[in-house]
PDB file of N, CA, C and O in Angstrom, chain B, residues numbered from 101:
ATOM      1  N   ALA B 101     -21.028 -15.702   5.963  1.00  0.00           N
ATOM      2  CA  ALA B 101     -20.347 -14.423   6.646  1.00  0.00           C
ATOM      3  C   ALA B 101     -18.948 -14.424   7.020  1.00  0.00           C
ATOM      4  O   ALA B 101     -18.237 -13.429   6.876  1.00  0.00           O
ATOM      5  N   LEU B 102     -18.505 -15.620   7.540  1.00  0.00           N
ATOM      6  CA  LEU B 102     -17.210 -15.686   7.785  1.00  0.00           C
ATOM      7  C   LEU B 102     -16.227 -15.609   6.611  1.00  0.00           C
ATOM      8  O   LEU B 102     -15.118 -15.074   6.633  1.00  0.00           O
ATOM      9  N   ASN B 103     -16.829 -16.245   5.563  1.00  0.00           N
ATOM     10  CA  ASN B 103     -16.030 -16.244   4.299  1.00  0.00           C
ATOM     11  C   ASN B 103     -15.944 -14.802   3.805  1.00  0.00           C
ATOM     12  O   ASN B 103     -14.841 -14.430   3.403  1.00  0.00           O
ATOM     13  N   ILE B 104     -16.811 -14.072   3.786  1.00  0.00           N
ATOM     14  CA  ILE B 104     -16.733 -12.536   3.216  1.00  0.00           C
ATOM     15  C   ILE B 104     -15.774 -11.889   4.223  1.00  0.00           C
ATOM     16  O   ILE B 104     -14.887 -11.195   3.726  1.00  0.00           O
ATOM     17  N   GLN B 105     -15.808 -12.001   5.527  1.00  0.00           N
ATOM     18  CA  GLN B 105     -14.894 -11.354   6.402  1.00  0.00           C
ATOM     19  C   GLN B 105     -13.603 -11.758   6.189  1.00  0.00           C
ATOM     20  O   GLN B 105     -12.751 -10.872   6.248  1.00  0.00           O
ATOM     21  N   SER B 106     -13.191 -13.052   5.920  1.00  0.00           N
ATOM     22  CA  SER B 106     -11.871 -13.427   5.833  1.00  0.00           C
ATOM     23  C   SER B 106     -11.243 -12.994   4.230  1.00  0.00           C
ATOM     24  O   SER B 106     -10.055 -12.857   3.937  1.00  0.00           O
ATOM     25  N   ARG B 107     -12.237 -12.859   3.479  1.00  0.00           N
ATOM     26  CA  ARG B 107     -11.848 -12.314   2.099  1.00  0.00           C
ATOM     27  C   ARG B 107     -11.363 -10.778   2.182  1.00  0.00           C
ATOM     28  O   ARG B 107     -10.363 -10.273   1.672  1.00  0.00           O
ATOM     29  N   LEU B 108     -12.327 -10.207   2.944  1.00  0.00           N
ATOM     30  CA  LEU B 108     -11.989  -8.833   3.160  1.00  0.00           C
ATOM     31  C   LEU B 108     -10.907  -8.354   3.868  1.00  0.00           C
ATOM     32  O   LEU B 108     -10.326  -7.310   3.570  1.00  0.00           O
ATOM     33  N   ALA B 109     -10.543  -9.234   5.006  1.00  0.00           N
ATOM     34  CA  ALA B 109      -9.249  -9.288   5.695  1.00  0.00           C
ATOM     35  C   ALA B 109      -7.959  -9.488   4.790  1.00  0.00           C
ATOM     36  O   ALA B 109      -6.927  -8.820   4.863  1.00  0.00           O
ATOM     37  N   GLU B 110      -8.227 -10.566   3.898  1.00  0.00           N
ATOM     38  CA  GLU B 110      -7.063 -10.799   2.959  1.00  0.00           C
ATOM     39  C   GLU B 110      -6.897  -9.541   1.879  1.00  0.00           C
ATOM     40  O   GLU B 110      -5.805  -9.287   1.372  1.00  0.00           O
ATOM     41  N   GLU B 111      -7.995  -8.852   1.613  1.00  0.00           N
ATOM     42  CA  GLU B 111      -7.782  -7.756   0.606  1.00  0.00           C
ATOM     43  C   GLU B 111      -7.166  -6.552   1.343  1.00  0.00           C
ATOM     44  O   GLU B 111      -6.324  -5.827   0.813  1.00  0.00           O
ATOM     45  N   THR B 112      -7.645  -6.372   2.632  1.00  0.00           N
ATOM     46  CA  THR B 112      -6.911  -5.373   3.476  1.00  0.00           C
ATOM     47  C   THR B 112      -5.578  -5.608   3.590  1.00  0.00           C
ATOM     48  O   THR B 112      -4.825  -4.666   3.342  1.00  0.00           O
ATOM     49  N   LYS B 113      -5.101  -6.697   3.922  1.00  0.00           N
ATOM     50  CA  LYS B 113      -3.577  -7.127   4.155  1.00  0.00           C
ATOM     51  C   LYS B 113      -2.924  -6.743   2.833  1.00  0.00           C
ATOM     52  O   LYS B 113      -1.894  -6.074   2.912  1.00  0.00           O
ATOM     53  N   GLU B 114      -3.409  -7.095   1.565  1.00  0.00           N
ATOM     54  CA  GLU B 114      -2.879  -6.856   0.495  1.00  0.00           C
ATOM     55  C   GLU B 114      -2.745  -5.406   0.157  1.00  0.00           C
ATOM     56  O   GLU B 114      -1.686  -5.038  -0.351  1.00  0.00           O
ATOM     57  N   LYS B 115      -3.741  -4.502   0.392  1.00  0.00           N
ATOM     58  CA  LYS B 115      -3.677  -3.080   0.245  1.00  0.00           C
ATOM     59  C   LYS B 115      -2.648  -2.508   1.284  1.00  0.00           C
ATOM     60  O   LYS B 115      -1.964  -1.534   0.969  1.00  0.00           O
ATOM     61  N   THR B 116      -2.531  -3.079   2.481  1.00  0.00           N
ATOM     62  CA  THR B 116      -1.583  -2.518   3.497  1.00  0.00           C
ATOM     63  C   THR B 116      -0.223  -2.903   2.995  1.00  0.00           C
ATOM     64  O   THR B 116       0.725  -2.140   3.180  1.00  0.00           O
ATOM     65  N   ARG B 117      -0.096  -3.894   2.452  1.00  0.00           N
ATOM     66  CA  ARG B 117       1.344  -4.221   1.854  1.00  0.00           C
ATOM     67  C   ARG B 117       1.722  -3.387   0.907  1.00  0.00           C
ATOM     68  O   ARG B 117       2.825  -2.839   0.905  1.00  0.00           O
ATOM     69  N   GLU B 118       0.744  -3.207  -0.064  1.00  0.00           N
ATOM     70  CA  GLU B 118       0.858  -2.137  -1.304  1.00  0.00           C
ATOM     71  C   GLU B 118       1.482  -0.780  -0.663  1.00  0.00           C
ATOM     72  O   GLU B 118       2.594  -0.306  -0.895  1.00  0.00           O
ATOM     73  N   ILE B 119       0.472  -0.279   0.204  1.00  0.00           N
ATOM     74  CA  ILE B 119       0.680   1.030   0.760  1.00  0.00           C
ATOM     75  C   ILE B 119       2.040   1.284   1.522  1.00  0.00           C
ATOM     76  O   ILE B 119       2.630   2.365   1.492  1.00  0.00           O
ATOM     77  N   ALA B 120       2.457   0.206   2.185  1.00  0.00           N
ATOM     78  CA  ALA B 120       3.823   0.197   2.955  1.00  0.00           C
ATOM     79  C   ALA B 120       4.790   0.062   1.991  1.00  0.00           C
ATOM     80  O   ALA B 120       5.885   0.547   2.277  1.00  0.00           O
ATOM     81  N   ALA B 121       4.653  -0.550   0.762  1.00  0.00           N
ATOM     82  CA  ALA B 121       5.702  -0.683  -0.164  1.00  0.00           C
ATOM     83  C   ALA B 121       5.933   0.688  -0.888  1.00  0.00           C
ATOM     84  O   ALA B 121       7.082   1.049  -1.143  1.00  0.00           O
ATOM     85  N   LYS B 122       4.856   1.447  -1.217  1.00  0.00           N
ATOM     86  CA  LYS B 122       4.852   2.758  -1.728  1.00  0.00           C
ATOM     87  C   LYS B 122       5.552   3.671  -0.777  1.00  0.00           C
ATOM     88  O   LYS B 122       6.426   4.452  -1.152  1.00  0.00           O
ATOM     89  N   HIS B 123       5.115   3.550   0.584  1.00  0.00           N
ATOM     90  CA  HIS B 123       5.831   4.539   1.474  1.00  0.00           C
ATOM     91  C   HIS B 123       7.250   4.186   1.589  1.00  0.00           C
ATOM     92  O   HIS B 123       8.047   5.119   1.684  1.00  0.00           O
ATOM     93  N   ALA B 124       7.664   3.046   1.594  1.00  0.00           N
ATOM     94  CA  ALA B 124       9.121   2.646   1.565  1.00  0.00           C
ATOM     95  C   ALA B 124       9.793   3.279   0.301  1.00  0.00           C
ATOM     96  O   ALA B 124      10.896   3.803   0.454  1.00  0.00           O
ATOM     97  N   LEU B 125       9.247   3.271  -0.858  1.00  0.00           N
ATOM     98  CA  LEU B 125       9.838   3.832  -2.158  1.00  0.00           C
ATOM     99  C   LEU B 125       9.880   5.283  -1.825  1.00  0.00           C
ATOM    100  O   LEU B 125      10.915   5.908  -2.052  1.00  0.00           O
ATOM    101  N   TYR B 126       8.896   5.839  -1.331  1.00  0.00           N
ATOM    102  CA  TYR B 126       8.769   7.445  -1.122  1.00  0.00           C
ATOM    103  C   TYR B 126      10.059   7.756  -0.304  1.00  0.00           C
ATOM    104  O   TYR B 126      10.821   8.659  -0.652  1.00  0.00           O
ATOM    105  N   LYS B 127      10.284   6.965   0.817  1.00  0.00           N
ATOM    106  CA  LYS B 127      11.345   7.225   1.844  1.00  0.00           C
ATOM    107  C   LYS B 127      12.647   7.054   1.142  1.00  0.00           C
ATOM    108  O   LYS B 127      13.510   7.928   1.225  1.00  0.00           O
ATOM    109  N   ALA B 128      12.826   5.941   0.440  1.00  0.00           N
ATOM    110  CA  ALA B 128      14.020   5.662  -0.268  1.00  0.00           C
ATOM    111  C   ALA B 128      14.486   6.653  -1.149  1.00  0.00           C
ATOM    112  O   ALA B 128      15.668   6.994  -1.115  1.00  0.00           O
ATOM    113  N   TYR B 129      13.600   7.201  -2.013  1.00  0.00           N
ATOM    114  CA  TYR B 129      13.895   8.406  -2.974  1.00  0.00           C
ATOM    115  C   TYR B 129      13.760   9.884  -2.334  1.00  0.00           C
ATOM    116  O   TYR B 129      12.872  10.118  -1.514  1.00  0.00           O
ATOM    117  N   PRO B 130      14.583  10.763  -2.702  1.00  0.00           N
ATOM    118  CA  PRO B 130      14.497  12.022  -2.158  1.00  0.00           C
ATOM    119  C   PRO B 130      13.131  12.658  -2.859  1.00  0.00           C
ATOM    120  O   PRO B 130      12.699  12.335  -3.965  1.00  0.00           O
ATOM    121  N   GLN B 131      12.600  13.561  -2.028  1.00  0.00           N
ATOM    122  CA  GLN B 131      11.240  14.234  -2.294  1.00  0.00           C
ATOM    123  C   GLN B 131      11.206  14.846  -3.736  1.00  0.00           C
ATOM    124  O   GLN B 131      10.169  14.882  -4.398  1.00  0.00           O
ATOM    125  N   ARG B 132      12.527  15.371  -4.220  1.00  0.00           N
ATOM    126  CA  ARG B 132      12.487  16.050  -5.472  1.00  0.00           C
ATOM    127  C   ARG B 132      12.298  15.021  -6.625  1.00  0.00           C
ATOM    128  O   ARG B 132      11.874  15.376  -7.725  1.00  0.00           O
ATOM    129  N   ALA B 133      12.650  13.644  -6.313  1.00  0.00           N
ATOM    130  CA  ALA B 133      12.441  12.696  -7.354  1.00  0.00           C
ATOM    131  C   ALA B 133      10.831  12.291  -7.481  1.00  0.00           C
ATOM    132  O   ALA B 133      10.496  11.722  -8.520  1.00  0.00           O
ATOM    133  N   ILE B 134       9.970  12.519  -6.622  1.00  0.00           N
ATOM    134  CA  ILE B 134       8.710  12.185  -6.652  1.00  0.00           C
ATOM    135  C   ILE B 134       7.888  13.218  -7.502  1.00  0.00           C
ATOM    136  O   ILE B 134       7.653  14.316  -6.998  1.00  0.00           O
ATOM    137  N   SER B 135       7.465  12.940  -8.691  1.00  0.00           N
ATOM    138  CA  SER B 135       6.707  13.794  -9.494  1.00  0.00           C
ATOM    139  C   SER B 135       5.358  13.960  -8.986  1.00  0.00           C
ATOM    140  O   SER B 135       4.755  13.027  -8.456  1.00  0.00           O
ATOM    141  N   PRO B 136       4.799  15.280  -9.153  1.00  0.00           N
ATOM    142  CA  PRO B 136       3.489  15.598  -8.532  1.00  0.00           C
ATOM    143  C   PRO B 136       2.458  14.865  -8.923  1.00  0.00           C
ATOM    144  O   PRO B 136       1.477  14.672  -8.205  1.00  0.00           O
ATOM    145  N   HIS B 137       2.624  14.291 -10.362  1.00  0.00           N
ATOM    146  CA  HIS B 137       1.242  13.427 -10.821  1.00  0.00           C
ATOM    147  C   HIS B 137       1.148  12.200  -9.983  1.00  0.00           C
ATOM    148  O   HIS B 137       0.044  11.658  -9.944  1.00  0.00           O
ATOM    149  N   SER B 138       2.069  11.705  -9.348  1.00  0.00           N
ATOM    150  CA  SER B 138       1.927  10.468  -8.495  1.00  0.00           C
ATOM    151  C   SER B 138       2.054  10.815  -6.980  1.00  0.00           C
ATOM    152  O   SER B 138       1.963   9.926  -6.133  1.00  0.00           O
TER     153      SER B 138
END
């Protein structure tokens, strides 16, 4: 059980990192540069 929890925690950290990176990119570029598809 501990192994699964730690694995989930690692996945959550990676996802949080990806989301943070995306938000940073969105903030770095002007809103006009963001295509409606993404």
